[in-house]
């Protein structure tokens, strides 16, 4: 247990949110200055530089409180800002519908995911259990693990997963209405799946006592991680927009989506399953009868 978390309990939830908002405001200013100074690198690499600088700022803010969860909202708030910058930098007309559709998907996802974080986060007294496990296992090297493992790794993966958005925003491609509509449906549907699954889990936790019960109803009967399925599908929709725009010439932009799949399939899902199996004896049976990720009827 991180001893700093008990000391952080003196910060109310409202003060905790104010501190996080201040951290992100400073990160935004630092990112803006970086964009200005690195403008000659072009929109792709200047955004990468700003992304790295903003991540370091958030990491630094979390250090005095010994709470790496300062970084948690970054996943959902950075991508729309990146997309908007690329759109403005490209000089695209407001009427370019593909850019508008991909922004719609990103904004819907970002607002929903950020709201879900804000509802669930109780303040600086709370830190993601995975970060606490990393702290316990890394000892004196924790802050390096924090910077590069907790912060920079997901920042890098999200940046790669945003390459399809960059390609769509700065390129000049012919319309492909049917494929664009398909990508839009996947993106909006994916975020809706996340939304419904998170609300089902929230209602389940409010209605049960103890930690041994297992949610195996609703979307959670079709997948042990429907929220992760929705997350991966959202990033897939961005890649579909790029394929709609440039076909095989933009197939390379899928490297980020592939990295996203690897992150969830080989890191996030095994960690969550291991923790759930340790806390809930019935979860082992649930694993036998349910799909790990893909939405599929229960056995």
mmCIF file of C-alpha atoms in Angstrom:
data_model
loop_
_atom_site.group_PDB
_atom_site.id
_atom_site.type_symbol
_atom_site.label_atom_id
_atom_site.label_comp_id
_atom_site.label_asym_id
_atom_site.label_seq_id
_atom_site.Cartn_x
_atom_site.Cartn_y
_atom_site.Cartn_z
ATOM 1 C CA UNK A 1 0.000 0.000 0.000
ATOM 2 C CA UNK A 2 1.325 3.437 -0.913
ATOM 3 C CA UNK A 3 1.622 5.407 2.380
ATOM 4 C CA UNK A 4 1.220 8.670 0.473
ATOM 5 C CA UNK A 5 -2.358 7.721 -0.431
ATOM 6 C CA UNK A 6 -3.475 7.881 3.182
ATOM 7 C CA UNK A 7 -1.873 11.335 3.490
ATOM 8 C CA UNK A 8 -3.593 12.364 0.269
ATOM 9 C CA UNK A 9 -6.932 11.657 1.957
ATOM 10 C CA UNK A 10 -6.766 15.174 3.387
ATOM 11 C CA UNK A 11 -7.497 16.462 -0.110
ATOM 12 C CA UNK A 12 -11.201 16.493 -0.802
ATOM 13 C CA UNK A 13 -12.550 15.180 -4.098
ATOM 14 C CA UNK A 14 -13.116 18.730 -5.372
ATOM 15 C CA UNK A 15 -9.572 19.815 -4.473
ATOM 16 C CA UNK A 16 -8.191 16.644 -6.076
ATOM 17 C CA UNK A 17 -10.026 17.445 -9.307
ATOM 18 C CA UNK A 18 -8.795 21.043 -9.156
ATOM 19 C CA UNK A 19 -5.208 19.804 -8.888
ATOM 20 C CA UNK A 20 -5.664 17.461 -11.842
ATOM 21 C CA UNK A 21 -7.247 20.240 -13.920
ATOM 22 C CA UNK A 22 -4.329 22.513 -13.032
ATOM 23 C CA UNK A 23 -1.875 19.812 -14.106
ATOM 24 C CA UNK A 24 -3.564 19.439 -17.476
ATOM 25 C CA UNK A 25 -3.773 23.193 -17.954
ATOM 26 C CA UNK A 26 -0.008 23.454 -17.454
ATOM 27 C CA UNK A 27 0.507 20.467 -19.754
ATOM 28 C CA UNK A 28 -1.622 22.188 -22.422
ATOM 29 C CA UNK A 29 0.452 25.357 -22.204
ATOM 30 C CA UNK A 30 3.690 23.373 -22.361
ATOM 31 C CA UNK A 31 2.375 21.434 -25.361
ATOM 32 C CA UNK A 32 1.388 24.677 -27.098
ATOM 33 C CA UNK A 33 4.854 26.161 -26.598
ATOM 34 C CA UNK A 34 6.411 22.951 -27.892
ATOM 35 C CA UNK A 35 4.223 23.079 -31.003
ATOM 36 C CA UNK A 36 5.334 26.644 -31.631
ATOM 37 C CA UNK A 37 9.025 25.886 -31.156
ATOM 38 C CA UNK A 38 8.955 22.674 -33.186
ATOM 39 C CA UNK A 39 6.719 23.964 -35.986
ATOM 40 C CA UNK A 40 9.465 23.415 -38.564
ATOM 41 C CA UNK A 41 9.338 19.656 -37.918
ATOM 42 C CA UNK A 42 5.932 19.446 -39.556
ATOM 43 C CA UNK A 43 2.541 18.611 -37.999
ATOM 44 C CA UNK A 44 3.313 14.948 -37.277
ATOM 45 C CA UNK A 45 6.597 15.311 -35.418
ATOM 46 C CA UNK A 46 5.716 18.598 -33.736
ATOM 47 C CA UNK A 47 2.647 16.909 -32.222
ATOM 48 C CA UNK A 48 4.833 13.990 -31.129
ATOM 49 C CA UNK A 49 7.183 16.422 -29.370
ATOM 50 C CA UNK A 50 4.251 18.201 -27.706
ATOM 51 C CA UNK A 51 2.782 14.850 -26.678
ATOM 52 C CA UNK A 52 6.014 13.825 -24.965
ATOM 53 C CA UNK A 53 6.386 17.180 -23.190
ATOM 54 C CA UNK A 54 2.785 17.130 -21.935
ATOM 55 C CA UNK A 55 3.262 13.568 -20.648
ATOM 56 C CA UNK A 56 6.368 14.603 -18.710
ATOM 57 C CA UNK A 57 4.443 17.509 -17.157
ATOM 58 C CA UNK A 58 1.696 15.171 -15.937
ATOM 59 C CA UNK A 59 4.312 12.752 -14.589
ATOM 60 C CA UNK A 60 5.981 15.590 -12.674
ATOM 61 C CA UNK A 61 2.671 16.714 -11.174
ATOM 62 C CA UNK A 62 2.004 13.230 -9.868
ATOM 63 C CA UNK A 63 5.376 12.863 -8.169
ATOM 64 C CA UNK A 64 4.793 15.090 -5.079
ATOM 65 C CA UNK A 65 1.562 13.208 -4.378
ATOM 66 C CA UNK A 66 3.122 9.823 -5.226
ATOM 67 C CA UNK A 67 0.025 9.136 -7.307
ATOM 68 C CA UNK A 68 0.479 7.964 -10.899
ATOM 69 C CA UNK A 69 -3.266 8.204 -11.532
ATOM 70 C CA UNK A 70 -2.691 11.836 -12.488
ATOM 71 C CA UNK A 71 -2.023 10.301 -15.889
ATOM 72 C CA UNK A 72 -5.332 8.382 -16.156
ATOM 73 C CA UNK A 73 -7.352 11.071 -18.040
ATOM 74 C CA UNK A 74 -4.522 11.653 -20.533
ATOM 75 C CA UNK A 75 -5.564 8.632 -22.589
ATOM 76 C CA UNK A 76 -8.926 10.212 -23.428
ATOM 77 C CA UNK A 77 -8.201 13.952 -23.536
ATOM 78 C CA UNK A 78 -5.086 14.041 -25.730
ATOM 79 C CA UNK A 79 -6.383 12.416 -28.966
ATOM 80 C CA UNK A 80 -9.095 15.003 -29.798
ATOM 81 C CA UNK A 81 -6.581 17.813 -29.263
ATOM 82 C CA UNK A 82 -4.133 16.106 -31.608
ATOM 83 C CA UNK A 83 -6.824 15.605 -34.250
ATOM 84 C CA UNK A 84 -7.985 19.215 -34.058
ATOM 85 C CA UNK A 85 -4.436 20.511 -34.426
ATOM 86 C CA UNK A 86 -3.814 18.332 -37.488
ATOM 87 C CA UNK A 87 -7.101 19.465 -38.989
ATOM 88 C CA UNK A 88 -6.271 23.152 -38.525
ATOM 89 C CA UNK A 89 -2.683 22.652 -39.671
ATOM 90 C CA UNK A 90 -3.869 20.948 -42.846
ATOM 91 C CA UNK A 91 -5.994 23.912 -43.873
ATOM 92 C CA UNK A 92 -8.862 21.564 -44.692
ATOM 93 C CA UNK A 93 -12.224 23.041 -45.564
ATOM 94 C CA UNK A 94 -14.899 22.879 -42.893
ATOM 95 C CA UNK A 95 -17.020 20.896 -45.347
ATOM 96 C CA UNK A 96 -14.595 17.961 -45.618
ATOM 97 C CA UNK A 97 -17.013 15.401 -44.260
ATOM 98 C CA UNK A 98 -14.534 12.586 -43.498
ATOM 99 C CA UNK A 99 -12.590 14.842 -41.124
ATOM 100 C CA UNK A 100 -15.844 15.828 -39.443
ATOM 101 C CA UNK A 101 -16.921 12.188 -39.043
ATOM 102 C CA UNK A 102 -13.632 11.074 -37.528
ATOM 103 C CA UNK A 103 -13.727 14.030 -35.127
ATOM 104 C CA UNK A 104 -17.278 13.066 -34.169
ATOM 105 C CA UNK A 105 -16.135 9.541 -33.280
ATOM 106 C CA UNK A 106 -13.171 10.842 -31.278
ATOM 107 C CA UNK A 107 -15.174 13.456 -29.383
ATOM 108 C CA UNK A 108 -17.961 11.018 -28.496
ATOM 109 C CA UNK A 109 -15.390 8.506 -27.242
ATOM 110 C CA UNK A 110 -13.324 11.144 -25.400
ATOM 111 C CA UNK A 111 -16.247 12.771 -23.599
ATOM 112 C CA UNK A 112 -17.720 9.420 -22.592
ATOM 113 C CA UNK A 113 -14.445 7.969 -21.331
ATOM 114 C CA UNK A 114 -13.428 11.138 -19.472
ATOM 115 C CA UNK A 115 -16.839 11.315 -17.808
ATOM 116 C CA UNK A 116 -16.557 7.670 -16.788
ATOM 117 C CA UNK A 117 -13.171 8.387 -15.200
ATOM 118 C CA UNK A 118 -14.492 11.456 -13.381
ATOM 119 C CA UNK A 119 -17.428 9.517 -11.936
ATOM 120 C CA UNK A 120 -15.269 6.648 -10.719
ATOM 121 C CA UNK A 121 -12.252 8.577 -9.405
ATOM 122 C CA UNK A 122 -12.590 9.341 -5.698
ATOM 123 C CA UNK A 123 -9.631 11.733 -5.483
ATOM 124 C CA UNK A 124 -5.930 11.694 -4.718
ATOM 125 C CA UNK A 125 -6.466 9.040 -2.063
ATOM 126 C CA UNK A 126 -7.099 6.611 -4.924
ATOM 127 C CA UNK A 127 -4.483 5.157 -7.252
ATOM 128 C CA UNK A 128 -4.942 2.422 -9.855
ATOM 129 C CA UNK A 129 -4.096 -0.960 -8.308
ATOM 130 C CA UNK A 130 -1.848 -1.808 -11.253
ATOM 131 C CA UNK A 131 0.346 1.188 -10.467
ATOM 132 C CA UNK A 132 0.586 0.074 -6.858
ATOM 133 C CA UNK A 133 1.687 -3.393 -7.979
ATOM 134 C CA UNK A 134 4.369 -1.835 -10.183
ATOM 135 C CA UNK A 135 5.517 0.325 -7.270
ATOM 136 C CA UNK A 136 5.816 -2.702 -5.008
ATOM 137 C CA UNK A 137 7.764 -4.656 -7.606
ATOM 138 C CA UNK A 138 10.162 -1.952 -8.813
ATOM 139 C CA UNK A 139 11.415 -0.460 -5.544
ATOM 140 C CA UNK A 140 13.803 2.477 -5.958
ATOM 141 C CA UNK A 141 13.398 2.406 -9.739
ATOM 142 C CA UNK A 142 9.674 3.099 -9.502
ATOM 143 C CA UNK A 143 9.748 6.655 -10.833
ATOM 144 C CA UNK A 144 11.501 5.459 -13.981
ATOM 145 C CA UNK A 145 8.911 2.705 -14.292
ATOM 146 C CA UNK A 146 6.260 5.351 -13.730
ATOM 147 C CA UNK A 147 7.636 7.673 -16.421
ATOM 148 C CA UNK A 148 8.341 5.117 -19.121
ATOM 149 C CA UNK A 149 5.936 2.289 -18.261
ATOM 150 C CA UNK A 150 2.838 3.997 -16.871
ATOM 151 C CA UNK A 151 3.071 7.275 -18.795
ATOM 152 C CA UNK A 152 5.260 7.126 -21.907
ATOM 153 C CA UNK A 153 4.278 3.645 -23.070
ATOM 154 C CA UNK A 154 0.547 4.381 -23.405
ATOM 155 C CA UNK A 155 1.342 7.846 -24.785
ATOM 156 C CA UNK A 156 3.419 6.200 -27.504
ATOM 157 C CA UNK A 157 0.774 3.583 -28.275
ATOM 158 C CA UNK A 158 -1.984 6.186 -28.515
ATOM 159 C CA UNK A 159 0.188 8.352 -30.774
ATOM 160 C CA UNK A 160 0.736 5.402 -33.109
ATOM 161 C CA UNK A 161 -2.985 4.598 -33.006
ATOM 162 C CA UNK A 162 -3.667 8.209 -34.057
ATOM 163 C CA UNK A 163 -1.661 7.840 -37.285
ATOM 164 C CA UNK A 164 -4.848 7.041 -39.267
ATOM 165 C CA UNK A 165 -6.330 10.318 -38.003
ATOM 166 C CA UNK A 166 -3.211 12.199 -39.074
ATOM 167 C CA UNK A 167 -3.409 10.627 -42.534
ATOM 168 C CA UNK A 168 -7.071 11.560 -42.907
ATOM 169 C CA UNK A 169 -6.630 15.102 -41.597
ATOM 170 C CA UNK A 170 -3.651 16.152 -43.704
ATOM 171 C CA UNK A 171 -4.311 14.149 -46.871
ATOM 172 C CA UNK A 172 -6.472 14.965 -49.865
ATOM 173 C CA UNK A 173 -8.489 11.882 -50.709
ATOM 174 C CA UNK A 174 -11.566 11.069 -52.750
ATOM 175 C CA UNK A 175 -14.906 10.495 -51.003
ATOM 176 C CA UNK A 176 -15.886 6.921 -50.154
ATOM 177 C CA UNK A 177 -19.305 7.370 -48.511
ATOM 178 C CA UNK A 178 -20.205 3.724 -47.887
ATOM 179 C CA UNK A 179 -16.892 2.841 -46.246
ATOM 180 C CA UNK A 180 -16.903 6.084 -44.247
ATOM 181 C CA UNK A 181 -20.394 5.349 -42.933
ATOM 182 C CA UNK A 182 -19.272 1.843 -41.965
ATOM 183 C CA UNK A 183 -16.307 3.299 -40.054
ATOM 184 C CA UNK A 184 -18.631 5.793 -38.363
ATOM 185 C CA UNK A 185 -21.040 3.041 -37.272
ATOM 186 C CA UNK A 186 -18.170 0.963 -35.872
ATOM 187 C CA UNK A 187 -16.787 3.967 -33.957
ATOM 188 C CA UNK A 188 -20.091 5.127 -32.468
ATOM 189 C CA UNK A 189 -21.156 1.554 -31.737
ATOM 190 C CA UNK A 190 -17.853 0.788 -30.027
ATOM 191 C CA UNK A 191 -18.147 3.722 -27.634
ATOM 192 C CA UNK A 192 -21.770 2.845 -26.917
ATOM 193 C CA UNK A 193 -20.688 -0.690 -25.992
ATOM 194 C CA UNK A 194 -18.126 0.795 -23.595
ATOM 195 C CA UNK A 195 -20.751 3.084 -22.128
ATOM 196 C CA UNK A 196 -23.339 0.344 -21.576
ATOM 197 C CA UNK A 197 -20.826 -2.139 -20.171
ATOM 198 C CA UNK A 198 -19.376 0.399 -17.728
ATOM 199 C CA UNK A 199 -22.849 1.359 -16.521
ATOM 200 C CA UNK A 200 -23.778 -2.299 -16.091
ATOM 201 C CA UNK A 201 -20.650 -2.870 -14.004
ATOM 202 C CA UNK A 202 -21.293 0.262 -11.942
ATOM 203 C CA UNK A 203 -24.873 -0.836 -11.201
ATOM 204 C CA UNK A 204 -23.657 -4.353 -10.349
ATOM 205 C CA UNK A 205 -21.097 -3.082 -7.852
ATOM 206 C CA UNK A 206 -23.702 -0.918 -6.143
ATOM 207 C CA UNK A 207 -26.105 -3.842 -5.838
ATOM 208 C CA UNK A 208 -23.834 -6.531 -4.388
ATOM 209 C CA UNK A 209 -22.011 -6.866 -1.084
ATOM 210 C CA UNK A 210 -18.469 -8.165 -0.872
ATOM 211 C CA UNK A 211 -15.953 -8.785 -3.614
ATOM 212 C CA UNK A 212 -16.715 -12.396 -4.479
ATOM 213 C CA UNK A 213 -19.677 -11.930 -6.845
ATOM 214 C CA UNK A 214 -19.080 -12.138 -10.602
ATOM 215 C CA UNK A 215 -21.001 -10.139 -13.199
ATOM 216 C CA UNK A 216 -22.072 -12.581 -15.900
ATOM 217 C CA UNK A 217 -25.140 -10.810 -17.255
ATOM 218 C CA UNK A 218 -25.747 -8.286 -19.994
ATOM 219 C CA UNK A 219 -22.729 -7.518 -22.136
ATOM 220 C CA UNK A 220 -20.533 -9.113 -19.479
ATOM 221 C CA UNK A 221 -22.034 -12.505 -20.326
ATOM 222 C CA UNK A 222 -20.869 -12.128 -23.911
ATOM 223 C CA UNK A 223 -17.353 -11.021 -23.006
ATOM 224 C CA UNK A 224 -15.320 -10.857 -19.813
ATOM 225 C CA UNK A 225 -14.102 -7.458 -20.981
ATOM 226 C CA UNK A 226 -16.750 -5.788 -23.162
ATOM 227 C CA UNK A 227 -15.347 -2.383 -22.258
ATOM 228 C CA UNK A 228 -11.967 -3.404 -23.684
ATOM 229 C CA UNK A 229 -13.696 -4.795 -26.759
ATOM 230 C CA UNK A 230 -15.376 -1.431 -27.273
ATOM 231 C CA UNK A 231 -12.075 0.385 -26.784
ATOM 232 C CA UNK A 232 -10.269 -1.714 -29.384
ATOM 233 C CA UNK A 233 -13.196 -1.375 -31.811
ATOM 234 C CA UNK A 234 -13.064 2.407 -31.500
ATOM 235 C CA UNK A 235 -9.411 2.472 -32.573
ATOM 236 C CA UNK A 236 -10.305 0.055 -35.371
ATOM 237 C CA UNK A 237 -12.859 2.560 -36.646
ATOM 238 C CA UNK A 238 -10.136 5.211 -36.968
ATOM 239 C CA UNK A 239 -8.084 2.788 -39.019
ATOM 240 C CA UNK A 240 -11.120 2.061 -41.197
ATOM 241 C CA UNK A 241 -11.419 5.781 -41.939
ATOM 242 C CA UNK A 242 -7.811 5.772 -43.151
ATOM 243 C CA UNK A 243 -8.403 2.716 -45.327
ATOM 244 C CA UNK A 244 -11.480 4.416 -46.721
ATOM 245 C CA UNK A 245 -9.374 7.426 -47.627
ATOM 246 C CA UNK A 246 -6.238 5.835 -49.031
ATOM 247 C CA UNK A 247 -6.779 2.099 -49.283
ATOM 248 C CA UNK A 248 -3.624 -0.016 -49.171
ATOM 249 C CA UNK A 249 -1.459 3.095 -49.454
ATOM 250 C CA UNK A 250 -2.439 3.867 -45.832
ATOM 251 C CA UNK A 251 -2.334 0.290 -44.555
ATOM 252 C CA UNK A 252 0.860 1.175 -42.652
ATOM 253 C CA UNK A 253 -1.143 3.398 -40.301
ATOM 254 C CA UNK A 254 -2.546 0.228 -38.728
ATOM 255 C CA UNK A 255 0.653 -0.276 -36.720
ATOM 256 C CA UNK A 256 -0.911 1.651 -33.840
ATOM 257 C CA UNK A 257 -4.097 -0.402 -33.876
ATOM 258 C CA UNK A 258 -1.962 -3.557 -33.799
ATOM 259 C CA UNK A 259 -0.032 -2.192 -30.806
ATOM 260 C CA UNK A 260 -3.350 -1.420 -29.112
ATOM 261 C CA UNK A 261 -4.543 -5.011 -29.598
ATOM 262 C CA UNK A 262 -1.258 -6.361 -28.200
ATOM 263 C CA UNK A 263 -1.539 -4.053 -25.164
ATOM 264 C CA UNK A 264 -5.006 -5.286 -24.246
ATOM 265 C CA UNK A 265 -4.690 -8.947 -25.220
ATOM 266 C CA UNK A 266 -1.286 -9.649 -23.692
ATOM 267 C CA UNK A 267 -1.086 -7.139 -20.817
ATOM 268 C CA UNK A 268 -4.377 -5.615 -19.656
ATOM 269 C CA UNK A 269 -6.670 -8.631 -19.979
ATOM 270 C CA UNK A 270 -4.281 -11.173 -18.336
ATOM 271 C CA UNK A 271 -3.692 -8.755 -15.433
ATOM 272 C CA UNK A 272 -7.424 -8.203 -14.905
ATOM 273 C CA UNK A 273 -8.250 -11.913 -15.176
ATOM 274 C CA UNK A 274 -5.504 -12.852 -12.726
ATOM 275 C CA UNK A 275 -6.713 -10.302 -10.190
ATOM 276 C CA UNK A 276 -10.365 -11.300 -10.574
ATOM 277 C CA UNK A 277 -9.578 -15.019 -10.268
ATOM 278 C CA UNK A 278 -7.608 -14.360 -7.073
ATOM 279 C CA UNK A 279 -10.430 -12.340 -5.481
ATOM 280 C CA UNK A 280 -13.462 -14.224 -6.790
ATOM 281 C CA UNK A 281 -13.510 -18.061 -6.699
ATOM 282 C CA UNK A 282 -16.437 -18.145 -9.166
ATOM 283 C CA UNK A 283 -14.459 -16.215 -11.764
ATOM 284 C CA UNK A 284 -12.523 -19.320 -12.851
ATOM 285 C CA UNK A 285 -15.784 -20.948 -13.917
ATOM 286 C CA UNK A 286 -16.851 -17.729 -15.624
ATOM 287 C CA UNK A 287 -13.615 -17.819 -17.617
ATOM 288 C CA UNK A 288 -14.514 -21.265 -18.933
ATOM 289 C CA UNK A 289 -17.929 -20.116 -20.122
ATOM 290 C CA UNK A 290 -17.174 -16.695 -21.565
ATOM 291 C CA UNK A 291 -15.149 -15.099 -24.307
ATOM 292 C CA UNK A 292 -12.043 -13.249 -23.182
ATOM 293 C CA UNK A 293 -12.549 -10.236 -25.458
ATOM 294 C CA UNK A 294 -14.652 -10.726 -28.589
ATOM 295 C CA UNK A 295 -18.396 -10.354 -28.022
ATOM 296 C CA UNK A 296 -19.642 -13.937 -28.318
ATOM 297 C CA UNK A 297 -22.635 -15.865 -26.891
ATOM 298 C CA UNK A 298 -21.722 -17.555 -23.581
ATOM 299 C CA UNK A 299 -21.184 -21.292 -23.598
#
